[in-house]
Amino acid sequence: MKIKKAVFPVAGLGTRFIPATKAMAKEMLPVVDKPIIQYAVEEAFAAGIEQIIFVTGRGKKALEDHFDRSFEIEHTLKEKGKDDLLKQIQELVPVTGTIVYTRQNQPLGLGHAIWCARDIVGDEPFAVLLADDLIQTDTPVLSEMVKKFDRLRASIAAVMEVDKDQTDKYGILDAQLVEEDIVKINDMVEKPNPEEAPSNLAIIGRYILTPRIFDFLGAKQKGAGGEIQLTDAMRSLLKEQPIFGYKFKGKRFDCGDKVGFQMANLAFALERPDMKNKLLNFIKEIQREM
Ligand code: G1P
């Protein structure tokens, strides 16, 4: 069955980036010159997704405006003959009707945010993308996962190894390698202390899930941090259906974290031929001075 829908939980307040996020959605923070959210939306469309479902909250209007036409800017760019920029802003606007918005009206956790999209998703497998997890890779992660899903016919999450002392930031797996880049999950736990973690293999924010997950999310059981956790619902799903992990190739940046966000900016800027040399020279210069 084709994966047509992708859920983007984007209701978070972004308190870690205050004051930048006081009046602005954290998903709109730019990595180089593109808002964080746009990377994930482009990744979803590249993977064949036809409908984007944003689970938003208060203060997220900029997200809606970003993916809508801006006649004023288009008009100005046209008048000034800035055709390249005009093309760019026109291309980033998806065909009308392909993005839908629903609200999470209480901050009850990631699992709850996804549950808010249940009626829009309906009874079909779907993708979830956490835009904070920005992945630099030649083969977009979600496209690979769609292919794996086609073959494995089961839920799948992106996974990577993290430092052992970082397990309390992630969903952590007890899993075994079954193919070169696929693990079969036996169990999982949300944000365990390093002493209790079953491994250092962590879930990263890309998922393809079967719709049965909504039944478990609907039970609204609170887990780590007093929140309704997706990991806990997946753990219940695991008792009925297999779930796999995809060990993606590439560099992942946690853009929900200040250092991770700066690293993402640097890594993505270094990919730009017009910025690369200037930045490298600057890095060498400041390294000499340190
Ligand atoms: C969420 C999930 C967690 C996962 C992580 C990946 O946590 O709950 O299982 O490992 O995303 O980034 P959050 O970062 O929202 O706290």
PDB file of C-alpha atoms and ligand atoms in Angstrom:
ATOM      1  CA  MET A   1       0.000   0.000   0.000  1.00  0.00           C
ATOM      2  CA  LYS A   2       1.367   3.397  -0.990  1.00  0.00           C
ATOM      3  CA  ILE A   3       2.350   5.819   1.773  1.00  0.00           C
ATOM      4  CA  LYS A   4       0.431   8.937   0.824  1.00  0.00           C
ATOM      5  CA  LYS A   5       0.168  10.907   4.051  1.00  0.00           C
ATOM      6  CA  ALA A   6       2.759  12.386   6.375  1.00  0.00           C
ATOM      7  CA  VAL A   7       2.125  13.819   9.819  1.00  0.00           C
ATOM      8  CA  PHE A   8       4.300  16.669  11.082  1.00  0.00           C
ATOM      9  CA  PRO A   9       3.911  17.393  14.801  1.00  0.00           C
ATOM     10  CA  VAL A  10       4.718  21.116  14.926  1.00  0.00           C
ATOM     11  CA  ALA A  11       2.869  22.340  17.997  1.00  0.00           C
ATOM     12  CA  GLY A  12       5.938  22.583  20.261  1.00  0.00           C
ATOM     13  CA  LEU A  13       6.745  25.951  21.802  1.00  0.00           C
ATOM     14  CA  GLY A  14      10.470  25.865  21.156  1.00  0.00           C
ATOM     15  CA  THR A  15      11.326  27.153  24.609  1.00  0.00           C
ATOM     16  CA  ARG A  16      14.948  26.115  24.123  1.00  0.00           C
ATOM     17  CA  PHE A  17      15.319  28.882  21.545  1.00  0.00           C
ATOM     18  CA  ILE A  18      13.811  31.723  23.560  1.00  0.00           C
ATOM     19  CA  PRO A  19      14.075  34.653  22.849  1.00  0.00           C
ATOM     20  CA  ALA A  20      14.237  33.771  19.096  1.00  0.00           C
ATOM     21  CA  THR A  21      11.018  31.783  19.385  1.00  0.00           C
ATOM     22  CA  LYS A  22       9.082  34.201  21.555  1.00  0.00           C
ATOM     23  CA  ALA A  23       6.984  35.424  18.618  1.00  0.00           C
ATOM     24  CA  MET A  24       8.135  32.974  15.956  1.00  0.00           C
ATOM     25  CA  ALA A  25       7.561  29.268  15.338  1.00  0.00           C
ATOM     26  CA  LYS A  26      10.745  27.289  16.008  1.00  0.00           C
ATOM     27  CA  GLU A  27      10.208  25.370  12.772  1.00  0.00           C
ATOM     28  CA  MET A  28      10.750  28.653  10.908  1.00  0.00           C
ATOM     29  CA  LEU A  29      14.319  29.083  12.192  1.00  0.00           C
ATOM     30  CA  PRO A  30      16.516  28.965   9.108  1.00  0.00           C
ATOM     31  CA  VAL A  31      19.251  26.469   8.402  1.00  0.00           C
ATOM     32  CA  VAL A  32      21.308  28.583   5.991  1.00  0.00           C
ATOM     33  CA  ASP A  33      18.389  30.195   4.146  1.00  0.00           C
ATOM     34  CA  LYS A  34      15.593  27.659   4.434  1.00  0.00           C
ATOM     35  CA  PRO A  35      13.308  27.149   7.437  1.00  0.00           C
ATOM     36  CA  ILE A  36      13.878  23.846   9.241  1.00  0.00           C
ATOM     37  CA  ILE A  37      10.370  22.688   8.359  1.00  0.00           C
ATOM     38  CA  GLN A  38      10.926  23.109   4.633  1.00  0.00           C
ATOM     39  CA  TYR A  39      13.707  20.509   4.597  1.00  0.00           C
ATOM     40  CA  ALA A  40      11.350  17.926   6.061  1.00  0.00           C
ATOM     41  CA  VAL A  41       8.450  18.869   3.788  1.00  0.00           C
ATOM     42  CA  GLU A  42      10.701  18.562   0.729  1.00  0.00           C
ATOM     43  CA  GLU A  43      11.899  15.183   1.992  1.00  0.00           C
ATOM     44  CA  ALA A  44       8.277  14.029   2.311  1.00  0.00           C
ATOM     45  CA  PHE A  45       7.290  15.113  -1.201  1.00  0.00           C
ATOM     46  CA  ALA A  46      10.467  13.540  -2.619  1.00  0.00           C
ATOM     47  CA  ALA A  47       9.349  10.257  -1.015  1.00  0.00           C
ATOM     48  CA  GLY A  48       6.033  10.382  -2.884  1.00  0.00           C
ATOM     49  CA  ILE A  49       3.909  11.787  -0.059  1.00  0.00           C
ATOM     50  CA  GLU A  50       0.743  13.401  -1.407  1.00  0.00           C
ATOM     51  CA  GLN A  51      -0.718  14.958   1.709  1.00  0.00           C
ATOM     52  CA  ILE A  52       1.060  16.825   4.477  1.00  0.00           C
ATOM     53  CA  ILE A  53      -0.701  16.992   7.818  1.00  0.00           C
ATOM     54  CA  PHE A  54       0.573  19.676  10.168  1.00  0.00           C
ATOM     55  CA  VAL A  55      -0.439  19.238  13.782  1.00  0.00           C
ATOM     56  CA  THR A  56       0.009  22.810  14.929  1.00  0.00           C
ATOM     57  CA  GLY A  57      -0.783  24.928  17.938  1.00  0.00           C
ATOM     58  CA  ARG A  58      -1.106  28.581  18.807  1.00  0.00           C
ATOM     59  CA  GLY A  59       1.445  30.940  17.314  1.00  0.00           C
ATOM     60  CA  LYS A  60       2.190  28.825  14.242  1.00  0.00           C
ATOM     61  CA  LYS A  61       0.623  31.047  11.622  1.00  0.00           C
ATOM     62  CA  ALA A  62       3.987  31.681   9.946  1.00  0.00           C
ATOM     63  CA  LEU A  63       4.048  27.994   8.962  1.00  0.00           C
ATOM     64  CA  GLU A  64       0.780  28.350   7.088  1.00  0.00           C
ATOM     65  CA  ASP A  65       1.948  31.552   5.422  1.00  0.00           C
ATOM     66  CA  HIS A  66       5.254  30.015   4.430  1.00  0.00           C
ATOM     67  CA  PHE A  67       3.585  27.290   2.388  1.00  0.00           C
ATOM     68  CA  ASP A  68       1.056  29.659   0.853  1.00  0.00           C
ATOM     69  CA  ARG A  69       1.485  32.093  -2.010  1.00  0.00           C
ATOM     70  CA  SER A  70       2.652  35.593  -1.250  1.00  0.00           C
ATOM     71  CA  PHE A  71       1.292  37.829  -3.970  1.00  0.00           C
ATOM     72  CA  GLU A  72       3.058  40.884  -2.596  1.00  0.00           C
ATOM     73  CA  ILE A  73       6.534  39.315  -2.697  1.00  0.00           C
ATOM     74  CA  GLU A  74       5.831  37.645  -6.047  1.00  0.00           C
ATOM     75  CA  HIS A  75       4.745  40.967  -7.513  1.00  0.00           C
ATOM     76  CA  THR A  76       7.823  42.794  -6.213  1.00  0.00           C
ATOM     77  CA  LEU A  77      10.239  40.128  -7.442  1.00  0.00           C
ATOM     78  CA  LYS A  78       8.571  40.121 -10.851  1.00  0.00           C
ATOM     79  CA  GLU A  79       8.846  43.899 -11.138  1.00  0.00           C
ATOM     80  CA  LYS A  80      12.517  43.812 -10.170  1.00  0.00           C
ATOM     81  CA  GLY A  81      13.217  41.024 -12.638  1.00  0.00           C
ATOM     82  CA  LYS A  82      14.451  38.675  -9.902  1.00  0.00           C
ATOM     83  CA  ASP A  83      13.244  35.598 -11.729  1.00  0.00           C
ATOM     84  CA  ASP A  84      15.359  33.056  -9.829  1.00  0.00           C
ATOM     85  CA  LEU A  85      13.956  34.096  -6.469  1.00  0.00           C
ATOM     86  CA  LEU A  86      10.459  34.300  -7.893  1.00  0.00           C
ATOM     87  CA  LYS A  87      10.728  30.734  -9.179  1.00  0.00           C
ATOM     88  CA  GLN A  88      12.051  29.606  -5.793  1.00  0.00           C
ATOM     89  CA  ILE A  89       9.200  30.997  -3.748  1.00  0.00           C
ATOM     90  CA  GLN A  90       6.615  29.799  -6.243  1.00  0.00           C
ATOM     91  CA  GLU A  91       8.037  26.286  -6.251  1.00  0.00           C
ATOM     92  CA  LEU A  92       7.976  25.878  -2.507  1.00  0.00           C
ATOM     93  CA  VAL A  93       4.204  26.294  -2.395  1.00  0.00           C
ATOM     94  CA  PRO A  94       2.556  22.874  -2.697  1.00  0.00           C
ATOM     95  CA  VAL A  95      -0.506  22.418  -4.880  1.00  0.00           C
ATOM     96  CA  THR A  96      -3.440  23.869  -3.000  1.00  0.00           C
ATOM     97  CA  GLY A  97      -5.198  21.287  -0.850  1.00  0.00           C
ATOM     98  CA  THR A  98      -2.131  19.089  -0.261  1.00  0.00           C
ATOM     99  CA  ILE A  99      -1.425  20.561   3.163  1.00  0.00           C
ATOM    100  CA  VAL A 100      -3.989  20.253   5.909  1.00  0.00           C
ATOM    101  CA  TYR A 101      -3.804  21.662   9.405  1.00  0.00           C
ATOM    102  CA  THR A 102      -5.190  20.434  12.639  1.00  0.00           C
ATOM    103  CA  ARG A 103      -4.451  21.619  16.142  1.00  0.00           C
ATOM    104  CA  GLN A 104      -3.156  19.915  19.224  1.00  0.00           C
ATOM    105  CA  ASN A 105      -4.940  22.012  21.807  1.00  0.00           C
ATOM    106  CA  GLN A 106      -3.013  20.705  24.814  1.00  0.00           C
ATOM    107  CA  PRO A 107       0.703  19.942  25.077  1.00  0.00           C
ATOM    108  CA  LEU A 108       0.267  16.286  26.041  1.00  0.00           C
ATOM    109  CA  GLY A 109       3.230  14.846  24.150  1.00  0.00           C
ATOM    110  CA  LEU A 110       4.354  13.505  20.789  1.00  0.00           C
ATOM    111  CA  GLY A 111       2.015  10.517  20.918  1.00  0.00           C
ATOM    112  CA  HIS A 112      -0.941  12.787  21.540  1.00  0.00           C
ATOM    113  CA  ALA A 113       0.078  15.109  18.682  1.00  0.00           C
ATOM    114  CA  ILE A 114       0.040  12.195  16.255  1.00  0.00           C
ATOM    115  CA  TRP A 115      -3.249  10.929  17.613  1.00  0.00           C
ATOM    116  CA  CYS A 116      -4.721  14.352  16.766  1.00  0.00           C
ATOM    117  CA  ALA A 117      -4.248  13.452  13.070  1.00  0.00           C
ATOM    118  CA  ARG A 118      -6.126  10.129  13.297  1.00  0.00           C
ATOM    119  CA  ASP A 119      -9.238  11.169  11.366  1.00  0.00           C
ATOM    120  CA  ILE A 120      -7.245  12.842   8.618  1.00  0.00           C
ATOM    121  CA  VAL A 121      -4.956   9.837   8.206  1.00  0.00           C
ATOM    122  CA  GLY A 122      -7.755   7.269   8.378  1.00  0.00           C
ATOM    123  CA  ASP A 123      -7.140   3.566   7.937  1.00  0.00           C
ATOM    124  CA  GLU A 124      -3.863   3.534   6.026  1.00  0.00           C
ATOM    125  CA  PRO A 125      -0.149   3.422   6.831  1.00  0.00           C
ATOM    126  CA  PHE A 126       1.414   6.857   7.104  1.00  0.00           C
ATOM    127  CA  ALA A 127       4.680   8.643   7.722  1.00  0.00           C
ATOM    128  CA  VAL A 128       5.699  10.832  10.651  1.00  0.00           C
ATOM    129  CA  LEU A 129       8.496  13.373  10.336  1.00  0.00           C
ATOM    130  CA  LEU A 130       9.995  15.263  13.249  1.00  0.00           C
ATOM    131  CA  ALA A 131      11.426  18.328  11.529  1.00  0.00           C
ATOM    132  CA  ASP A 132      13.941  18.968  14.347  1.00  0.00           C
ATOM    133  CA  ASP A 133      15.840  15.939  13.137  1.00  0.00           C
ATOM    134  CA  LEU A 134      17.601  17.254  10.075  1.00  0.00           C
ATOM    135  CA  ILE A 135      19.487  14.609   8.136  1.00  0.00           C
ATOM    136  CA  GLN A 136      22.220  15.327   5.613  1.00  0.00           C
ATOM    137  CA  THR A 137      22.448  12.438   3.209  1.00  0.00           C
ATOM    138  CA  ASP A 138      22.637  11.581  -0.492  1.00  0.00           C
ATOM    139  CA  THR A 139      19.603   9.317  -0.295  1.00  0.00           C
ATOM    140  CA  PRO A 140      16.739  10.996   1.578  1.00  0.00           C
ATOM    141  CA  VAL A 141      15.810   8.879   4.570  1.00  0.00           C
ATOM    142  CA  LEU A 142      12.046   8.809   4.054  1.00  0.00           C
ATOM    143  CA  SER A 143      12.386   7.670   0.409  1.00  0.00           C
ATOM    144  CA  GLU A 144      14.499   4.735   1.560  1.00  0.00           C
ATOM    145  CA  MET A 145      12.015   3.931   4.303  1.00  0.00           C
ATOM    146  CA  VAL A 146       9.114   3.907   1.849  1.00  0.00           C
ATOM    147  CA  LYS A 147      11.007   1.309  -0.218  1.00  0.00           C
ATOM    148  CA  LYS A 148      11.727  -0.764   2.892  1.00  0.00           C
ATOM    149  CA  PHE A 149       8.095  -0.548   3.945  1.00  0.00           C
ATOM    150  CA  ASP A 150       7.005  -1.801   0.506  1.00  0.00           C
ATOM    151  CA  ARG A 151       9.106  -4.887   1.010  1.00  0.00           C
ATOM    152  CA  LEU A 152       8.750  -5.518   4.751  1.00  0.00           C
ATOM    153  CA  ARG A 153       5.057  -4.538   5.015  1.00  0.00           C
ATOM    154  CA  ALA A 154       5.532  -3.426   8.602  1.00  0.00           C
ATOM    155  CA  SER A 155       6.077  -0.278  10.624  1.00  0.00           C
ATOM    156  CA  ILE A 156       9.587   1.083  10.474  1.00  0.00           C
ATOM    157  CA  ALA A 157      11.521   3.848  12.242  1.00  0.00           C
ATOM    158  CA  ALA A 158      14.833   5.495  11.385  1.00  0.00           C
ATOM    159  CA  VAL A 159      17.510   4.526  13.905  1.00  0.00           C
ATOM    160  CA  MET A 160      21.103   5.412  14.742  1.00  0.00           C
ATOM    161  CA  GLU A 161      23.637   4.744  17.434  1.00  0.00           C
ATOM    162  CA  VAL A 162      24.035   7.533  19.970  1.00  0.00           C
ATOM    163  CA  ASP A 163      26.557   8.091  22.758  1.00  0.00           C
ATOM    164  CA  LYS A 164      25.737   5.843  25.687  1.00  0.00           C
ATOM    165  CA  ASP A 165      25.325   8.849  28.005  1.00  0.00           C
ATOM    166  CA  GLN A 166      22.682  10.352  25.689  1.00  0.00           C
ATOM    167  CA  THR A 167      20.061   7.585  25.889  1.00  0.00           C
ATOM    168  CA  ASP A 168      17.779   9.699  28.078  1.00  0.00           C
ATOM    169  CA  LYS A 169      17.031  11.923  25.073  1.00  0.00           C
ATOM    170  CA  TYR A 170      15.670   9.199  22.806  1.00  0.00           C
ATOM    171  CA  GLY A 171      13.474   6.194  22.312  1.00  0.00           C
ATOM    172  CA  ILE A 172      15.979   3.362  22.773  1.00  0.00           C
ATOM    173  CA  LEU A 173      15.751  -0.079  21.221  1.00  0.00           C
ATOM    174  CA  ASP A 174      16.373  -3.656  22.098  1.00  0.00           C
ATOM    175  CA  ALA A 175      16.838  -4.923  18.553  1.00  0.00           C
ATOM    176  CA  GLN A 176      18.761  -7.369  16.403  1.00  0.00           C
ATOM    177  CA  LEU A 177      20.352  -6.838  13.015  1.00  0.00           C
ATOM    178  CA  VAL A 178      18.480  -8.827  10.355  1.00  0.00           C
ATOM    179  CA  GLU A 179      19.844  -7.194   7.196  1.00  0.00           C
ATOM    180  CA  GLU A 180      22.748  -4.914   6.411  1.00  0.00           C
ATOM    181  CA  ASP A 181      20.786  -1.795   7.407  1.00  0.00           C
ATOM    182  CA  ILE A 182      17.658  -3.223   9.039  1.00  0.00           C
ATOM    183  CA  VAL A 183      17.087  -4.221  12.651  1.00  0.00           C
ATOM    184  CA  LYS A 184      14.089  -6.086  13.993  1.00  0.00           C
ATOM    185  CA  ILE A 185      12.848  -4.469  17.171  1.00  0.00           C
ATOM    186  CA  ASN A 186      12.208  -6.669  20.201  1.00  0.00           C
ATOM    187  CA  ASP A 187      11.412  -3.916  22.661  1.00  0.00           C
ATOM    188  CA  MET A 188      11.785  -0.192  23.140  1.00  0.00           C
ATOM    189  CA  VAL A 189      11.776   2.316  25.945  1.00  0.00           C
ATOM    190  CA  GLU A 190      11.425   6.103  25.936  1.00  0.00           C
ATOM    191  CA  LYS A 191      14.302   8.122  27.350  1.00  0.00           C
ATOM    192  CA  PRO A 192      15.912   5.545  29.670  1.00  0.00           C
ATOM    193  CA  ASN A 193      18.861   6.459  31.891  1.00  0.00           C
ATOM    194  CA  PRO A 194      22.118   5.094  30.496  1.00  0.00           C
ATOM    195  CA  GLU A 195      22.186   2.423  33.250  1.00  0.00           C
ATOM    196  CA  GLU A 196      18.765   1.115  32.235  1.00  0.00           C
ATOM    197  CA  ALA A 197      19.049   1.501  28.460  1.00  0.00           C
ATOM    198  CA  PRO A 198      18.851  -1.801  26.549  1.00  0.00           C
ATOM    199  CA  SER A 199      21.359  -0.469  23.972  1.00  0.00           C
ATOM    200  CA  ASN A 200      22.535   2.798  22.443  1.00  0.00           C
ATOM    201  CA  LEU A 201      20.419   2.352  19.320  1.00  0.00           C
ATOM    202  CA  ALA A 202      18.026   5.303  19.187  1.00  0.00           C
ATOM    203  CA  ILE A 203      14.926   6.190  17.201  1.00  0.00           C
ATOM    204  CA  ILE A 204      15.362   9.297  15.044  1.00  0.00           C
ATOM    205  CA  GLY A 205      12.407  11.339  13.856  1.00  0.00           C
ATOM    206  CA  ARG A 206      11.253   9.444  10.778  1.00  0.00           C
ATOM    207  CA  TYR A 207       8.577   6.774  11.077  1.00  0.00           C
ATOM    208  CA  ILE A 208       6.229   4.799   8.873  1.00  0.00           C
ATOM    209  CA  LEU A 209       3.417   3.419  10.987  1.00  0.00           C
ATOM    210  CA  THR A 210       0.426   1.204  10.447  1.00  0.00           C
ATOM    211  CA  PRO A 211      -2.900   2.800  11.454  1.00  0.00           C
ATOM    212  CA  ARG A 212      -3.337   0.355  14.335  1.00  0.00           C
ATOM    213  CA  ILE A 213      -1.028   2.706  16.270  1.00  0.00           C
ATOM    214  CA  PHE A 214      -3.943   5.128  16.700  1.00  0.00           C
ATOM    215  CA  ASP A 215      -5.774   2.618  18.897  1.00  0.00           C
ATOM    216  CA  PHE A 216      -2.842   2.498  21.287  1.00  0.00           C
ATOM    217  CA  LEU A 217      -2.303   6.254  21.187  1.00  0.00           C
ATOM    218  CA  GLY A 218      -6.009   6.656  21.927  1.00  0.00           C
ATOM    219  CA  ALA A 219      -5.542   4.897  25.275  1.00  0.00           C
ATOM    220  CA  LYS A 220      -3.710   8.106  26.274  1.00  0.00           C
ATOM    221  CA  GLN A 221      -1.423   6.435  28.741  1.00  0.00           C
ATOM    222  CA  LYS A 222       1.185   8.759  30.160  1.00  0.00           C
ATOM    223  CA  GLY A 223       4.810   7.732  30.036  1.00  0.00           C
ATOM    224  CA  ALA A 224       8.230   9.393  30.310  1.00  0.00           C
ATOM    225  CA  GLY A 225       8.003  13.039  31.411  1.00  0.00           C
ATOM    226  CA  GLY A 226       4.282  12.605  32.135  1.00  0.00           C
ATOM    227  CA  GLU A 227       3.570  12.772  28.384  1.00  0.00           C
ATOM    228  CA  ILE A 228       1.720  10.492  25.979  1.00  0.00           C
ATOM    229  CA  GLN A 229       4.645   8.914  24.173  1.00  0.00           C
ATOM    230  CA  LEU A 230       4.736   7.502  20.662  1.00  0.00           C
ATOM    231  CA  THR A 231       7.377   5.026  21.795  1.00  0.00           C
ATOM    232  CA  ASP A 232       4.973   3.523  24.361  1.00  0.00           C
ATOM    233  CA  ALA A 233       2.245   3.085  21.723  1.00  0.00           C
ATOM    234  CA  MET A 234       4.788   1.460  19.389  1.00  0.00           C
ATOM    235  CA  ARG A 235       5.748  -0.861  22.215  1.00  0.00           C
ATOM    236  CA  SER A 236       2.117  -2.002  22.445  1.00  0.00           C
ATOM    237  CA  LEU A 237       1.927  -2.333  18.665  1.00  0.00           C
ATOM    238  CA  LEU A 238       5.002  -4.526  18.814  1.00  0.00           C
ATOM    239  CA  LYS A 239       3.026  -7.162  20.698  1.00  0.00           C
ATOM    240  CA  GLU A 240       0.807  -7.576  17.601  1.00  0.00           C
ATOM    241  CA  GLN A 241       2.928  -6.593  14.624  1.00  0.00           C
ATOM    242  CA  PRO A 242       6.625  -6.565  13.797  1.00  0.00           C
ATOM    243  CA  ILE A 243       8.420  -3.198  13.748  1.00  0.00           C
ATOM    244  CA  PHE A 244      11.746  -2.624  12.048  1.00  0.00           C
ATOM    245  CA  GLY A 245      14.469  -0.010  12.352  1.00  0.00           C
ATOM    246  CA  TYR A 246      16.304   1.455   9.373  1.00  0.00           C
ATOM    247  CA  LYS A 247      19.951   2.312  10.049  1.00  0.00           C
ATOM    248  CA  PHE A 248      20.190   5.251   7.678  1.00  0.00           C
ATOM    249  CA  LYS A 249      23.388   6.584   6.200  1.00  0.00           C
ATOM    250  CA  GLY A 250      24.073  10.251   6.761  1.00  0.00           C
ATOM    251  CA  LYS A 251      24.621  12.905   9.379  1.00  0.00           C
ATOM    252  CA  ARG A 252      21.767  13.777  11.671  1.00  0.00           C
ATOM    253  CA  PHE A 253      21.504  17.142  13.386  1.00  0.00           C
ATOM    254  CA  ASP A 254      19.260  17.839  16.338  1.00  0.00           C
ATOM    255  CA  CYS A 255      17.915  21.263  15.418  1.00  0.00           C
ATOM    256  CA  GLY A 256      15.917  21.351  18.635  1.00  0.00           C
ATOM    257  CA  ASP A 257      19.221  21.879  20.407  1.00  0.00           C
ATOM    258  CA  LYS A 258      21.299  25.055  20.123  1.00  0.00           C
ATOM    259  CA  VAL A 259      24.581  23.324  19.377  1.00  0.00           C
ATOM    260  CA  GLY A 260      22.961  20.858  16.968  1.00  0.00           C
ATOM    261  CA  PHE A 261      21.278  23.757  15.203  1.00  0.00           C
ATOM    262  CA  GLN A 262      24.581  25.630  14.750  1.00  0.00           C
ATOM    263  CA  MET A 263      26.228  22.457  13.482  1.00  0.00           C
ATOM    264  CA  ALA A 264      23.430  21.974  10.951  1.00  0.00           C
ATOM    265  CA  ASN A 265      23.913  25.514   9.704  1.00  0.00           C
ATOM    266  CA  LEU A 266      27.622  24.961   9.285  1.00  0.00           C
ATOM    267  CA  ALA A 267      27.256  21.560   7.602  1.00  0.00           C
ATOM    268  CA  PHE A 268      24.598  22.742   5.159  1.00  0.00           C
ATOM    269  CA  ALA A 269      26.441  26.010   4.420  1.00  0.00           C
ATOM    270  CA  LEU A 270      29.597  24.033   3.616  1.00  0.00           C
ATOM    271  CA  GLU A 271      27.620  22.206   0.933  1.00  0.00           C
ATOM    272  CA  ARG A 272      27.076  25.496  -0.895  1.00  0.00           C
ATOM    273  CA  PRO A 273      29.831  26.304  -3.382  1.00  0.00           C
ATOM    274  CA  ASP A 274      29.257  30.041  -2.923  1.00  0.00           C
ATOM    275  CA  MET A 275      29.833  29.824   0.850  1.00  0.00           C
ATOM    276  CA  LYS A 276      32.217  26.934   1.343  1.00  0.00           C
ATOM    277  CA  ASN A 277      35.637  28.573   0.928  1.00  0.00           C
ATOM    278  CA  LYS A 278      34.815  31.723   2.843  1.00  0.00           C
ATOM    279  CA  LEU A 279      33.558  29.658   5.761  1.00  0.00           C
ATOM    280  CA  LEU A 280      36.509  27.268   5.756  1.00  0.00           C
ATOM    281  CA  ASN A 281      38.925  30.186   5.771  1.00  0.00           C
ATOM    282  CA  PHE A 282      37.037  31.758   8.640  1.00  0.00           C
ATOM    283  CA  ILE A 283      37.099  28.495  10.625  1.00  0.00           C
ATOM    284  CA  LYS A 284      40.867  28.200  10.116  1.00  0.00           C
ATOM    285  CA  GLU A 285      41.310  31.801  11.171  1.00  0.00           C
ATOM    286  CA  ILE A 286      39.385  31.446  14.414  1.00  0.00           C
ATOM    287  CA  GLN A 287      41.053  28.126  15.167  1.00  0.00           C
ATOM    288  CA  ARG A 288      44.447  29.829  14.932  1.00  0.00           C
ATOM    289  CA  GLU A 289      43.265  32.511  17.309  1.00  0.00           C
ATOM    290  CA  MET A 290      42.007  30.069  19.916  1.00  0.00           C
TER     291      MET A 290
HETATM  292  C1  G1P B   1      11.104  12.159  20.227  1.00  0.00           C
HETATM  293  C2  G1P B   1      10.709  10.724  20.538  1.00  0.00           C
HETATM  294  C3  G1P B   1      11.942   9.876  20.774  1.00  0.00           C
HETATM  295  C4  G1P B   1      12.899   9.978  19.610  1.00  0.00           C
HETATM  296  C5  G1P B   1      13.231  11.446  19.329  1.00  0.00           C
HETATM  297  C6  G1P B   1      14.053  11.589  18.069  1.00  0.00           C
HETATM  298  O1  G1P B   1      11.638  12.741  21.389  1.00  0.00           O
HETATM  299  O2  G1P B   1       9.854  10.715  21.654  1.00  0.00           O
HETATM  300  O3  G1P B   1      11.568   8.533  20.970  1.00  0.00           O
HETATM  301  O4  G1P B   1      14.077   9.247  19.869  1.00  0.00           O
HETATM  302  O5  G1P B   1      12.045  12.225  19.163  1.00  0.00           O
HETATM  303  O6  G1P B   1      14.460  12.896  17.878  1.00  0.00           O
HETATM  304  P1  G1P B   1      11.759  14.342  21.577  1.00  0.00           P
HETATM  305  O7  G1P B   1      13.028  14.739  20.852  1.00  0.00           O
HETATM  306  O8  G1P B   1      10.541  14.944  20.960  1.00  0.00           O
HETATM  307  O9  G1P B   1      11.869  14.563  23.036  1.00  0.00           O
END
